Amino acid sequence: MTAARRAEELGTLLQRRGAVVLHAPALRIVPLADDSELLAATEELIEDVPDVVIATTAIGFRGWVEAADGWGIGEALLGVLRGVELLARGPKVKGAIRAAGLTEAWSPESESMAEVLDRLLGEGVEGRRIALQLHGEPLPGFVDALLAAGAEVVGVPVYRWMPPEDIAPLDRMLDVTVSRGLDALTFTSAPAAASYLNRAEVRGLLPEILSALRDDVMTVCVGPVTALPLQDRGISTLQPERFRLGPLVQLLCAQLPGTARPLPVAGHRIEIRGHAVLVDGALRPVPPAGMALLHALARRPGWVVARADLLRALPGSGSDEHAVETAMARLRSALGVPRLIQTVVKRGYRLALDPVADATYGE
């Protein structure tokens, strides 16, 4: 999980279904009351009232009203919002608007900003002043379309995303992703996805991260906006039909089990997970170095993988092939069935794929 907000809720939903959860916030939210940029934007709107205000997130709208109260201009802001065309992106935002004693003029059934844009352009926006409550990042396509149609657009940065204060958990998650220690990675905001990829680039890990996400780690986003930074890098993502945490977890539960390929090895059935291996239905946790070796062997089951190639697969690599032998011994011990992995003298190691399956997997 990369979520900074509602992480506990998402983690609980996953753990109840048996998942082992690794949490590393990819960003943090600037406290609203400390954000001078929001104060300035709010004062400007009170002084120069817009024609339309678009509320995009429930937490953002509530926070905006609460922050204005703290600054002593809450009633003035509510007065402005009562007199404008107030649009709500979806039902949760609509609920926040009504909780503030206001009434929205319209809300799309799809919760889509594209539908909001279509309505505005259909009405005609030339010469109109439109205030847009931002949800942590700019919306350039949306804004550009309004500007091209003749509108004046004022951004209201209700909360802003910043890098996490403690970057170590995110770095650990990147390392685990590269070693294929994750089965799935979840994103609940586009800024989190962008921050995750940016940190990978800073550390020189971006090619390895993109390879892992394309080939081995399922990437699940709460909605299409969240997925954009990943899709821009060629990463395919899964998204629930309803952009909520519950449907996201349901989608994971439905799709993730189907990605496991059972392997018949040395008379046993194994399924490789991100952090563990199912051996004849028994879950056996494996250390990260062992999992890295096992993933390398499983890419070509039954084929010999050279020690040098296995060394490159180990976290941190190095130049001493003795590290492969040490990690392999621990892997065999963790699996509880030493014969699953064969040593091929002077060549390397191989998964002892059963003869009947060997032809299938070797094709």
Short mmCIF file of the C-alpha atoms (twelve columns), coordinates in Angstrom:
data_MODEL
# 
_entry.id   MODEL 
# 
loop_
_atom_site.group_PDB 
_atom_site.id 
_atom_site.type_symbol 
_atom_site.label_atom_id 
_atom_site.label_alt_id 
_atom_site.label_comp_id 
_atom_site.label_asym_id 
_atom_site.label_seq_id 
_atom_site.Cartn_x 
_atom_site.Cartn_y 
_atom_site.Cartn_z 
_atom_site.pdbx_PDB_model_num 
ATOM 1   C CA . MET A 1   0.000   0.000   0.000   1 
ATOM 2   C CA . THR A 2   1.275   3.466   -0.919  1 
ATOM 3   C CA . ALA A 3   -1.680  5.382   0.544   1 
ATOM 4   C CA . ALA A 4   -1.096  8.255   2.938   1 
ATOM 5   C CA . ARG A 5   -4.798  8.710   3.680   1 
ATOM 6   C CA . ARG A 6   -7.188  5.951   4.838   1 
ATOM 7   C CA . ALA A 7   -4.264  3.521   4.895   1 
ATOM 8   C CA . GLU A 8   -5.491  1.860   8.080   1 
ATOM 9   C CA . GLU A 9   -8.898  1.199   6.530   1 
ATOM 10  C CA . LEU A 10  -7.392  -0.293  3.382   1 
ATOM 11  C CA . GLY A 11  -4.892  -2.373  5.361   1 
ATOM 12  C CA . THR A 12  -7.648  -3.795  7.570   1 
ATOM 13  C CA . LEU A 13  -9.750  -4.777  4.548   1 
ATOM 14  C CA . LEU A 14  -6.789  -6.628  3.035   1 
ATOM 15  C CA . GLN A 15  -5.658  -8.312  6.253   1 
ATOM 16  C CA . ARG A 16  -9.168  -9.618  6.936   1 
ATOM 17  C CA . ARG A 17  -8.850  -11.521 3.675   1 
ATOM 18  C CA . GLY A 18  -5.527  -13.045 4.637   1 
ATOM 19  C CA . ALA A 19  -3.095  -10.643 2.969   1 
ATOM 20  C CA . VAL A 20  0.283   -9.722  4.385   1 
ATOM 21  C CA . VAL A 21  0.432   -5.937  4.057   1 
ATOM 22  C CA . LEU A 22  3.498   -3.766  3.516   1 
ATOM 23  C CA . HIS A 23  2.732   -0.056  3.956   1 
ATOM 24  C CA . ALA A 24  4.950   2.763   2.738   1 
ATOM 25  C CA . PRO A 25  3.307   6.172   2.233   1 
ATOM 26  C CA . ALA A 26  4.544   7.606   -1.049  1 
ATOM 27  C CA . LEU A 27  3.646   11.163  0.031   1 
ATOM 28  C CA . ARG A 28  2.216   13.284  2.830   1 
ATOM 29  C CA . ILE A 29  -0.516  15.906  2.959   1 
ATOM 30  C CA . VAL A 30  0.315   19.484  3.923   1 
ATOM 31  C CA . PRO A 31  -1.925  20.498  6.878   1 
ATOM 32  C CA . LEU A 32  -4.621  22.832  5.590   1 
ATOM 33  C CA . ALA A 33  -4.400  25.420  8.347   1 
ATOM 34  C CA . ASP A 34  -0.682  25.841  7.614   1 
ATOM 35  C CA . ASP A 35  -1.152  26.377  3.895   1 
ATOM 36  C CA . SER A 36  -0.789  30.064  3.068   1 
ATOM 37  C CA . GLU A 37  -1.549  29.344  -0.599  1 
ATOM 38  C CA . LEU A 38  -5.048  28.122  0.283   1 
ATOM 39  C CA . LEU A 39  -5.651  31.156  2.487   1 
ATOM 40  C CA . ALA A 40  -4.677  33.513  -0.316  1 
ATOM 41  C CA . ALA A 41  -6.900  31.701  -2.839  1 
ATOM 42  C CA . THR A 42  -9.869  31.744  -0.441  1 
ATOM 43  C CA . GLU A 43  -9.522  35.458  0.276   1 
ATOM 44  C CA . GLU A 44  -9.322  36.141  -3.462  1 
ATOM 45  C CA . LEU A 45  -12.566 34.218  -4.108  1 
ATOM 46  C CA . ILE A 46  -14.375 36.080  -1.343  1 
ATOM 47  C CA . GLU A 47  -13.240 39.395  -2.804  1 
ATOM 48  C CA . ASP A 48  -13.833 38.479  -6.462  1 
ATOM 49  C CA . VAL A 49  -16.740 36.009  -6.494  1 
ATOM 50  C CA . PRO A 50  -16.617 33.345  -9.275  1 
ATOM 51  C CA . ASP A 51  -19.527 32.182  -11.408 1 
ATOM 52  C CA . VAL A 52  -18.917 28.473  -10.805 1 
ATOM 53  C CA . VAL A 53  -17.195 26.466  -8.059  1 
ATOM 54  C CA . ILE A 54  -16.303 22.805  -8.672  1 
ATOM 55  C CA . ALA A 55  -15.802 20.607  -5.592  1 
ATOM 56  C CA . THR A 56  -13.770 17.511  -6.491  1 
ATOM 57  C CA . THR A 57  -13.215 15.603  -3.205  1 
ATOM 58  C CA . ALA A 58  -15.205 15.310  0.012   1 
ATOM 59  C CA . ILE A 59  -12.172 15.502  2.296   1 
ATOM 60  C CA . GLY A 60  -10.883 18.500  0.367   1 
ATOM 61  C CA . PHE A 61  -14.171 20.387  0.524   1 
ATOM 62  C CA . ARG A 62  -14.611 19.699  4.245   1 
ATOM 63  C CA . GLY A 63  -11.032 20.722  4.905   1 
ATOM 64  C CA . TRP A 64  -11.475 23.934  2.952   1 
ATOM 65  C CA . VAL A 65  -14.507 24.953  4.998   1 
ATOM 66  C CA . GLU A 66  -12.821 23.963  8.276   1 
ATOM 67  C CA . ALA A 67  -9.645  25.855  7.392   1 
ATOM 68  C CA . ALA A 68  -11.664 28.958  6.503   1 
ATOM 69  C CA . ASP A 69  -13.418 28.729  9.889   1 
ATOM 70  C CA . GLY A 70  -10.027 28.605  11.559  1 
ATOM 71  C CA . TRP A 71  -8.963  31.749  9.753   1 
ATOM 72  C CA . GLY A 72  -12.185 33.537  10.725  1 
ATOM 73  C CA . ILE A 73  -13.548 33.726  7.179   1 
ATOM 74  C CA . GLY A 74  -15.720 30.592  7.199   1 
ATOM 75  C CA . GLU A 75  -19.078 32.416  7.018   1 
ATOM 76  C CA . ALA A 76  -17.804 34.640  4.236   1 
ATOM 77  C CA . LEU A 77  -16.762 31.572  2.220   1 
ATOM 78  C CA . LEU A 78  -20.122 29.847  2.769   1 
ATOM 79  C CA . GLY A 79  -21.869 33.029  1.684   1 
ATOM 80  C CA . VAL A 80  -19.933 32.985  -1.588  1 
ATOM 81  C CA . LEU A 81  -20.681 29.287  -2.179  1 
ATOM 82  C CA . ARG A 82  -24.414 29.834  -1.623  1 
ATOM 83  C CA . GLY A 83  -24.529 32.372  -4.437  1 
ATOM 84  C CA . VAL A 84  -22.629 30.496  -7.160  1 
ATOM 85  C CA . GLU A 85  -23.253 27.459  -9.375  1 
ATOM 86  C CA . LEU A 86  -21.773 24.764  -7.122  1 
ATOM 87  C CA . LEU A 87  -20.903 21.489  -8.887  1 
ATOM 88  C CA . ALA A 88  -20.021 18.282  -7.029  1 
ATOM 89  C CA . ARG A 89  -17.888 15.598  -8.723  1 
ATOM 90  C CA . GLY A 90  -19.709 12.701  -7.033  1 
ATOM 91  C CA . PRO A 91  -21.990 11.561  -4.181  1 
ATOM 92  C CA . LYS A 92  -19.354 11.773  -1.442  1 
ATOM 93  C CA . VAL A 93  -18.603 15.377  -2.401  1 
ATOM 94  C CA . LYS A 94  -22.328 16.050  -2.556  1 
ATOM 95  C CA . GLY A 95  -22.617 14.763  1.021   1 
ATOM 96  C CA . ALA A 96  -19.842 17.077  2.199   1 
ATOM 97  C CA . ILE A 97  -21.519 20.048  0.510   1 
ATOM 98  C CA . ARG A 98  -24.869 19.345  2.168   1 
ATOM 99  C CA . ALA A 99  -23.197 18.769  5.543   1 
ATOM 100 C CA . ALA A 100 -21.929 22.340  5.260   1 
ATOM 101 C CA . GLY A 101 -25.510 23.584  4.817   1 
ATOM 102 C CA . LEU A 102 -25.159 24.108  1.079   1 
ATOM 103 C CA . THR A 103 -26.888 22.631  -1.973  1 
ATOM 104 C CA . GLU A 104 -25.119 21.597  -5.134  1 
ATOM 105 C CA . ALA A 105 -26.497 22.669  -8.501  1 
ATOM 106 C CA . TRP A 106 -25.534 19.403  -10.185 1 
ATOM 107 C CA . SER A 107 -23.467 16.236  -9.782  1 
ATOM 108 C CA . PRO A 108 -22.596 13.589  -12.425 1 
ATOM 109 C CA . GLU A 109 -23.652 9.994   -11.897 1 
ATOM 110 C CA . SER A 110 -20.297 8.764   -13.216 1 
ATOM 111 C CA . GLU A 111 -18.139 10.697  -10.689 1 
ATOM 112 C CA . SER A 112 -16.113 11.677  -13.750 1 
ATOM 113 C CA . MET A 113 -14.450 15.045  -14.267 1 
ATOM 114 C CA . ALA A 114 -14.935 14.446  -18.003 1 
ATOM 115 C CA . GLU A 115 -18.699 14.578  -17.490 1 
ATOM 116 C CA . VAL A 116 -18.328 17.785  -15.463 1 
ATOM 117 C CA . LEU A 117 -16.301 19.260  -18.309 1 
ATOM 118 C CA . ASP A 118 -18.894 18.218  -20.899 1 
ATOM 119 C CA . ARG A 119 -21.640 19.937  -18.910 1 
ATOM 120 C CA . LEU A 120 -19.689 23.177  -18.567 1 
ATOM 121 C CA . LEU A 121 -18.706 23.276  -22.218 1 
ATOM 122 C CA . GLY A 122 -22.294 22.485  -23.184 1 
ATOM 123 C CA . GLU A 123 -23.524 25.434  -21.123 1 
ATOM 124 C CA . GLY A 124 -20.833 27.683  -22.565 1 
ATOM 125 C CA . VAL A 125 -18.036 29.083  -20.410 1 
ATOM 126 C CA . GLU A 126 -16.766 32.046  -22.399 1 
ATOM 127 C CA . GLY A 127 -16.224 34.972  -20.039 1 
ATOM 128 C CA . ARG A 128 -17.147 32.913  -16.940 1 
ATOM 129 C CA . ARG A 129 -14.912 32.685  -13.862 1 
ATOM 130 C CA . ILE A 130 -14.594 29.115  -12.602 1 
ATOM 131 C CA . ALA A 131 -13.003 28.081  -9.302  1 
ATOM 132 C CA . LEU A 132 -11.654 24.514  -9.198  1 
ATOM 133 C CA . GLN A 133 -10.951 22.792  -5.888  1 
ATOM 134 C CA . LEU A 134 -7.783  20.835  -6.600  1 
ATOM 135 C CA . HIS A 135 -7.201  17.464  -4.969  1 
ATOM 136 C CA . GLY A 136 -3.460  17.424  -4.492  1 
ATOM 137 C CA . GLU A 137 -2.336  17.917  -8.089  1 
ATOM 138 C CA . PRO A 138 -3.193  20.134  -11.076 1 
ATOM 139 C CA . LEU A 139 -5.752  18.974  -13.639 1 
ATOM 140 C CA . PRO A 140 -4.073  20.314  -16.790 1 
ATOM 141 C CA . GLY A 141 -6.312  18.660  -19.396 1 
ATOM 142 C CA . PHE A 142 -9.470  19.818  -17.636 1 
ATOM 143 C CA . VAL A 143 -8.159  23.344  -17.120 1 
ATOM 144 C CA . ASP A 144 -6.753  23.665  -20.652 1 
ATOM 145 C CA . ALA A 145 -10.128 22.746  -22.161 1 
ATOM 146 C CA . LEU A 146 -11.895 25.427  -20.112 1 
ATOM 147 C CA . LEU A 147 -9.288  28.055  -20.970 1 
ATOM 148 C CA . ALA A 148 -9.531  27.204  -24.675 1 
ATOM 149 C CA . ALA A 149 -13.305 27.732  -24.454 1 
ATOM 150 C CA . GLY A 150 -12.814 31.235  -23.026 1 
ATOM 151 C CA . ALA A 151 -13.175 30.656  -19.279 1 
ATOM 152 C CA . GLU A 152 -11.051 32.138  -16.508 1 
ATOM 153 C CA . VAL A 153 -9.968  29.324  -14.143 1 
ATOM 154 C CA . VAL A 154 -8.896  29.834  -10.533 1 
ATOM 155 C CA . GLY A 155 -7.266  26.869  -8.771  1 
ATOM 156 C CA . VAL A 156 -8.028  26.301  -5.091  1 
ATOM 157 C CA . PRO A 157 -5.211  24.094  -3.681  1 
ATOM 158 C CA . VAL A 158 -7.139  22.677  -0.721  1 
ATOM 159 C CA . TYR A 159 -4.379  20.263  0.211   1 
ATOM 160 C CA . ARG A 160 -1.061  19.567  -1.400  1 
ATOM 161 C CA . TRP A 161 0.981   16.420  -1.672  1 
ATOM 162 C CA . MET A 162 4.602   16.510  -0.538  1 
ATOM 163 C CA . PRO A 163 7.277   13.780  -0.322  1 
ATOM 164 C CA . PRO A 164 7.072   11.733  2.912   1 
ATOM 165 C CA . GLU A 165 9.118   13.075  5.805   1 
ATOM 166 C CA . ASP A 166 10.627  9.608   6.325   1 
ATOM 167 C CA . ILE A 167 11.656  8.247   2.934   1 
ATOM 168 C CA . ALA A 168 13.067  4.953   4.289   1 
ATOM 169 C CA . PRO A 169 9.791   2.926   4.110   1 
ATOM 170 C CA . LEU A 170 9.269   3.964   0.480   1 
ATOM 171 C CA . ASP A 171 12.847  2.990   -0.360  1 
ATOM 172 C CA . ARG A 172 12.309  -0.417  1.259   1 
ATOM 173 C CA . MET A 173 9.141   -0.902  -0.791  1 
ATOM 174 C CA . LEU A 174 11.015  -0.062  -3.987  1 
ATOM 175 C CA . ASP A 175 13.678  -2.626  -3.099  1 
ATOM 176 C CA . VAL A 176 11.019  -5.267  -2.380  1 
ATOM 177 C CA . THR A 177 9.303   -4.490  -5.679  1 
ATOM 178 C CA . VAL A 178 12.549  -4.934  -7.610  1 
ATOM 179 C CA . SER A 179 13.164  -8.299  -5.907  1 
ATOM 180 C CA . ARG A 180 9.568   -9.381  -6.757  1 
ATOM 181 C CA . GLY A 181 8.754   -9.601  -3.061  1 
ATOM 182 C CA . LEU A 182 5.276   -8.191  -3.723  1 
ATOM 183 C CA . ASP A 183 2.333   -9.895  -5.387  1 
ATOM 184 C CA . ALA A 184 0.414   -6.654  -5.855  1 
ATOM 185 C CA . LEU A 185 0.896   -2.926  -5.426  1 
ATOM 186 C CA . THR A 186 -2.035  -0.576  -4.730  1 
ATOM 187 C CA . PHE A 187 -2.380  3.142   -5.443  1 
ATOM 188 C CA . THR A 188 -5.228  5.365   -4.267  1 
ATOM 189 C CA . SER A 189 -4.066  8.688   -5.740  1 
ATOM 190 C CA . ALA A 190 -2.224  9.861   -8.837  1 
ATOM 191 C CA . PRO A 191 0.282   11.893  -6.766  1 
ATOM 192 C CA . ALA A 192 1.239   8.722   -4.855  1 
ATOM 193 C CA . ALA A 193 1.843   6.865   -8.122  1 
ATOM 194 C CA . ALA A 194 3.911   9.769   -9.464  1 
ATOM 195 C CA . SER A 195 5.880   10.029  -6.220  1 
ATOM 196 C CA . TYR A 196 6.606   6.287   -6.246  1 
ATOM 197 C CA . LEU A 197 7.969   6.441   -9.796  1 
ATOM 198 C CA . ASN A 198 9.892   9.673   -9.152  1 
ATOM 199 C CA . ARG A 199 11.658  8.161   -6.153  1 
ATOM 200 C CA . ALA A 200 12.545  5.101   -8.222  1 
ATOM 201 C CA . GLU A 201 14.055  7.406   -10.851 1 
ATOM 202 C CA . VAL A 202 16.053  9.357   -8.253  1 
ATOM 203 C CA . ARG A 203 17.532  6.083   -6.962  1 
ATOM 204 C CA . GLY A 204 18.317  4.805   -10.439 1 
ATOM 205 C CA . LEU A 205 15.816  1.953   -10.065 1 
ATOM 206 C CA . LEU A 206 13.184  3.022   -12.581 1 
ATOM 207 C CA . PRO A 207 14.010  0.440   -15.316 1 
ATOM 208 C CA . GLU A 208 13.917  -2.390  -12.744 1 
ATOM 209 C CA . ILE A 209 10.681  -1.085  -11.188 1 
ATOM 210 C CA . LEU A 210 8.966   -0.804  -14.579 1 
ATOM 211 C CA . SER A 211 10.100  -4.330  -15.467 1 
ATOM 212 C CA . ALA A 212 8.689   -5.707  -12.198 1 
ATOM 213 C CA . LEU A 213 5.350   -3.917  -12.623 1 
ATOM 214 C CA . ARG A 214 4.991   -4.989  -16.240 1 
ATOM 215 C CA . ASP A 215 5.822   -8.638  -15.726 1 
ATOM 216 C CA . ASP A 216 5.442   -9.813  -12.129 1 
ATOM 217 C CA . VAL A 217 3.698   -7.413  -9.732  1 
ATOM 218 C CA . MET A 218 -0.017  -6.727  -10.212 1 
ATOM 219 C CA . THR A 219 -0.706  -2.990  -10.120 1 
ATOM 220 C CA . VAL A 220 -4.157  -1.942  -8.888  1 
ATOM 221 C CA . CYS A 221 -5.439  1.642   -8.871  1 
ATOM 222 C CA . VAL A 222 -8.623  2.991   -7.303  1 
ATOM 223 C CA . GLY A 223 -9.595  4.720   -10.556 1 
ATOM 224 C CA . PRO A 224 -8.451  5.939   -13.986 1 
ATOM 225 C CA . VAL A 225 -7.065  9.286   -12.775 1 
ATOM 226 C CA . THR A 226 -4.868  7.474   -10.253 1 
ATOM 227 C CA . ALA A 227 -3.588  5.186   -13.012 1 
ATOM 228 C CA . LEU A 228 -2.417  7.938   -15.377 1 
ATOM 229 C CA . PRO A 229 1.209   8.311   -14.132 1 
ATOM 230 C CA . LEU A 230 1.658   4.535   -14.419 1 
ATOM 231 C CA . GLN A 231 0.001   4.255   -17.820 1 
ATOM 232 C CA . ASP A 232 2.260   7.048   -19.081 1 
ATOM 233 C CA . ARG A 233 5.148   4.664   -18.336 1 
ATOM 234 C CA . GLY A 234 3.510   1.759   -20.147 1 
ATOM 235 C CA . ILE A 235 2.249   0.001   -17.010 1 
ATOM 236 C CA . SER A 236 -1.100  -1.779  -17.323 1 
ATOM 237 C CA . THR A 237 -3.295  -1.408  -14.248 1 
ATOM 238 C CA . LEU A 238 -6.478  -2.928  -12.868 1 
ATOM 239 C CA . GLN A 239 -9.253  -0.610  -11.677 1 
ATOM 240 C CA . PRO A 240 -12.598 -1.374  -10.000 1 
ATOM 241 C CA . GLU A 241 -15.799 -0.225  -11.665 1 
ATOM 242 C CA . ARG A 242 -16.613 1.865   -8.582  1 
ATOM 243 C CA . PHE A 243 -13.748 4.059   -7.436  1 
ATOM 244 C CA . ARG A 244 -13.769 2.992   -3.772  1 
ATOM 245 C CA . LEU A 245 -11.511 1.046   -1.421  1 
ATOM 246 C CA . GLY A 246 -14.001 -1.808  -0.948  1 
ATOM 247 C CA . PRO A 247 -14.330 -2.566  -4.674  1 
ATOM 248 C CA . LEU A 248 -10.545 -2.232  -5.038  1 
ATOM 249 C CA . VAL A 249 -10.045 -4.978  -2.433  1 
ATOM 250 C CA . GLN A 250 -12.750 -7.136  -4.048  1 
ATOM 251 C CA . LEU A 251 -11.007 -6.772  -7.408  1 
ATOM 252 C CA . LEU A 252 -7.712  -7.868  -5.872  1 
ATOM 253 C CA . CYS A 253 -9.357  -10.893 -4.279  1 
ATOM 254 C CA . ALA A 254 -10.926 -11.865 -7.597  1 
ATOM 255 C CA . GLN A 255 -7.901  -11.334 -9.834  1 
ATOM 256 C CA . LEU A 256 -4.773  -12.054 -7.811  1 
ATOM 257 C CA . PRO A 257 -5.259  -15.816 -7.208  1 
ATOM 258 C CA . GLY A 258 -5.457  -16.382 -10.953 1 
ATOM 259 C CA . THR A 259 -1.937  -15.035 -11.479 1 
ATOM 260 C CA . ALA A 260 -0.308  -17.864 -9.510  1 
ATOM 261 C CA . ARG A 261 1.019   -20.595 -11.764 1 
ATOM 262 C CA . PRO A 262 1.200   -23.944 -9.953  1 
ATOM 263 C CA . LEU A 263 4.376   -25.874 -10.722 1 
ATOM 264 C CA . PRO A 264 4.749   -29.653 -10.348 1 
ATOM 265 C CA . VAL A 265 8.236   -29.969 -8.867  1 
ATOM 266 C CA . ALA A 266 9.885   -33.153 -7.536  1 
ATOM 267 C CA . GLY A 267 6.510   -34.746 -6.881  1 
ATOM 268 C CA . HIS A 268 5.163   -31.701 -5.079  1 
ATOM 269 C CA . ARG A 269 2.948   -28.783 -6.100  1 
ATOM 270 C CA . ILE A 270 4.350   -25.324 -5.474  1 
ATOM 271 C CA . GLU A 271 2.910   -21.842 -6.000  1 
ATOM 272 C CA . ILE A 272 5.216   -18.855 -5.628  1 
ATOM 273 C CA . ARG A 273 3.956   -15.777 -3.798  1 
ATOM 274 C CA . GLY A 274 5.766   -12.478 -3.308  1 
ATOM 275 C CA . HIS A 275 7.082   -13.302 0.177   1 
ATOM 276 C CA . ALA A 276 6.339   -17.007 0.548   1 
ATOM 277 C CA . VAL A 277 5.750   -20.295 -1.262  1 
ATOM 278 C CA . LEU A 278 2.830   -22.697 -1.077  1 
ATOM 279 C CA . VAL A 279 4.252   -26.230 -0.943  1 
ATOM 280 C CA . ASP A 280 1.424   -28.772 -1.218  1 
ATOM 281 C CA . GLY A 281 -0.943  -26.150 0.218   1 
ATOM 282 C CA . ALA A 282 1.280   -25.228 3.186   1 
ATOM 283 C CA . LEU A 283 2.462   -21.616 3.269   1 
ATOM 284 C CA . ARG A 284 6.214   -21.374 3.833   1 
ATOM 285 C CA . PRO A 285 7.711   -17.882 4.367   1 
ATOM 286 C CA . VAL A 286 11.026  -17.397 2.571   1 
ATOM 287 C CA . PRO A 287 13.696  -14.709 3.207   1 
ATOM 288 C CA . PRO A 288 14.001  -11.961 0.535   1 
ATOM 289 C CA . ALA A 289 17.269  -13.322 -0.876  1 
ATOM 290 C CA . GLY A 290 15.736  -16.783 -1.224  1 
ATOM 291 C CA . MET A 291 12.646  -15.386 -2.933  1 
ATOM 292 C CA . ALA A 292 14.861  -13.517 -5.408  1 
ATOM 293 C CA . LEU A 293 16.602  -16.787 -6.304  1 
ATOM 294 C CA . LEU A 294 13.331  -18.684 -6.558  1 
ATOM 295 C CA . HIS A 295 11.785  -16.093 -8.860  1 
ATOM 296 C CA . ALA A 296 14.869  -16.306 -11.094 1 
ATOM 297 C CA . LEU A 297 14.618  -20.116 -11.237 1 
ATOM 298 C CA . ALA A 298 10.846  -20.049 -11.829 1 
ATOM 299 C CA . ARG A 299 11.137  -17.828 -14.890 1 
ATOM 300 C CA . ARG A 300 12.507  -20.906 -16.704 1 
ATOM 301 C CA . PRO A 301 11.378  -23.894 -14.647 1 
ATOM 302 C CA . GLY A 302 13.417  -27.007 -15.317 1 
ATOM 303 C CA . TRP A 303 16.239  -25.081 -17.003 1 
ATOM 304 C CA . VAL A 304 19.641  -24.562 -15.426 1 
ATOM 305 C CA . VAL A 305 20.299  -21.003 -14.216 1 
ATOM 306 C CA . ALA A 306 23.982  -20.108 -13.867 1 
ATOM 307 C CA . ARG A 307 25.374  -18.930 -10.543 1 
ATOM 308 C CA . ALA A 308 26.390  -15.633 -12.127 1 
ATOM 309 C CA . ASP A 309 22.789  -14.978 -13.211 1 
ATOM 310 C CA . LEU A 310 21.497  -15.895 -9.758  1 
ATOM 311 C CA . LEU A 311 24.061  -13.589 -8.173  1 
ATOM 312 C CA . ARG A 312 22.710  -10.687 -10.236 1 
ATOM 313 C CA . ALA A 313 19.194  -11.524 -9.009  1 
ATOM 314 C CA . LEU A 314 20.175  -11.233 -5.341  1 
ATOM 315 C CA . PRO A 315 19.308  -7.975  -3.536  1 
ATOM 316 C CA . GLY A 316 22.422  -5.848  -3.400  1 
ATOM 317 C CA . SER A 317 24.200  -8.245  -5.805  1 
ATOM 318 C CA . GLY A 318 27.951  -8.178  -5.203  1 
ATOM 319 C CA . SER A 319 30.684  -10.269 -6.815  1 
ATOM 320 C CA . ASP A 320 31.034  -13.279 -4.505  1 
ATOM 321 C CA . GLU A 321 29.157  -16.314 -5.825  1 
ATOM 322 C CA . HIS A 322 29.396  -17.804 -2.332  1 
ATOM 323 C CA . ALA A 323 26.439  -15.503 -1.524  1 
ATOM 324 C CA . VAL A 324 24.356  -17.609 -3.920  1 
ATOM 325 C CA . GLU A 325 25.253  -20.816 -2.095  1 
ATOM 326 C CA . THR A 326 24.403  -19.295 1.284   1 
ATOM 327 C CA . ALA A 327 21.047  -17.928 0.075   1 
ATOM 328 C CA . MET A 328 20.266  -21.207 -1.667  1 
ATOM 329 C CA . ALA A 329 20.881  -23.201 1.512   1 
ATOM 330 C CA . ARG A 330 18.493  -20.947 3.413   1 
ATOM 331 C CA . LEU A 331 15.925  -21.191 0.613   1 
ATOM 332 C CA . ARG A 332 15.977  -24.976 0.686   1 
ATOM 333 C CA . SER A 333 15.636  -24.963 4.454   1 
ATOM 334 C CA . ALA A 334 12.667  -22.559 4.287   1 
ATOM 335 C CA . LEU A 335 10.915  -24.685 1.651   1 
ATOM 336 C CA . GLY A 336 11.262  -27.759 3.835   1 
ATOM 337 C CA . VAL A 337 11.793  -29.992 0.778   1 
ATOM 338 C CA . PRO A 338 15.459  -29.799 -0.323  1 
ATOM 339 C CA . ARG A 339 14.880  -31.835 -3.510  1 
ATOM 340 C CA . LEU A 340 12.752  -29.087 -5.059  1 
ATOM 341 C CA . ILE A 341 15.938  -27.365 -6.257  1 
ATOM 342 C CA . GLN A 342 18.718  -29.377 -7.879  1 
ATOM 343 C CA . THR A 343 22.393  -28.449 -7.977  1 
ATOM 344 C CA . VAL A 344 23.903  -28.944 -11.417 1 
ATOM 345 C CA . VAL A 345 27.643  -29.335 -10.850 1 
ATOM 346 C CA . LYS A 346 29.791  -26.562 -12.362 1 
ATOM 347 C CA . ARG A 347 26.725  -25.038 -14.023 1 
ATOM 348 C CA . GLY A 348 24.198  -23.728 -11.499 1 
ATOM 349 C CA . TYR A 349 20.776  -24.679 -10.176 1 
ATOM 350 C CA . ARG A 350 17.389  -25.702 -11.551 1 
ATOM 351 C CA . LEU A 351 13.855  -26.247 -10.319 1 
ATOM 352 C CA . ALA A 352 13.345  -30.014 -10.422 1 
ATOM 353 C CA . LEU A 353 10.311  -29.857 -12.682 1 
ATOM 354 C CA . ASP A 354 8.507   -33.184 -13.001 1 
ATOM 355 C CA . PRO A 355 9.263   -35.000 -16.309 1 
ATOM 356 C CA . VAL A 356 5.641   -34.878 -17.549 1 
ATOM 357 C CA . ALA A 357 5.555   -31.108 -17.089 1 
ATOM 358 C CA . ASP A 358 9.064   -30.578 -18.403 1 
ATOM 359 C CA . ALA A 359 7.999   -30.767 -22.027 1 
ATOM 360 C CA . THR A 360 5.143   -28.308 -21.507 1 
ATOM 361 C CA . TYR A 361 7.169   -25.673 -19.695 1 
ATOM 362 C CA . GLY A 362 10.201  -26.164 -21.892 1 
ATOM 363 C CA . GLU A 363 8.385   -25.456 -25.144 1 
# 
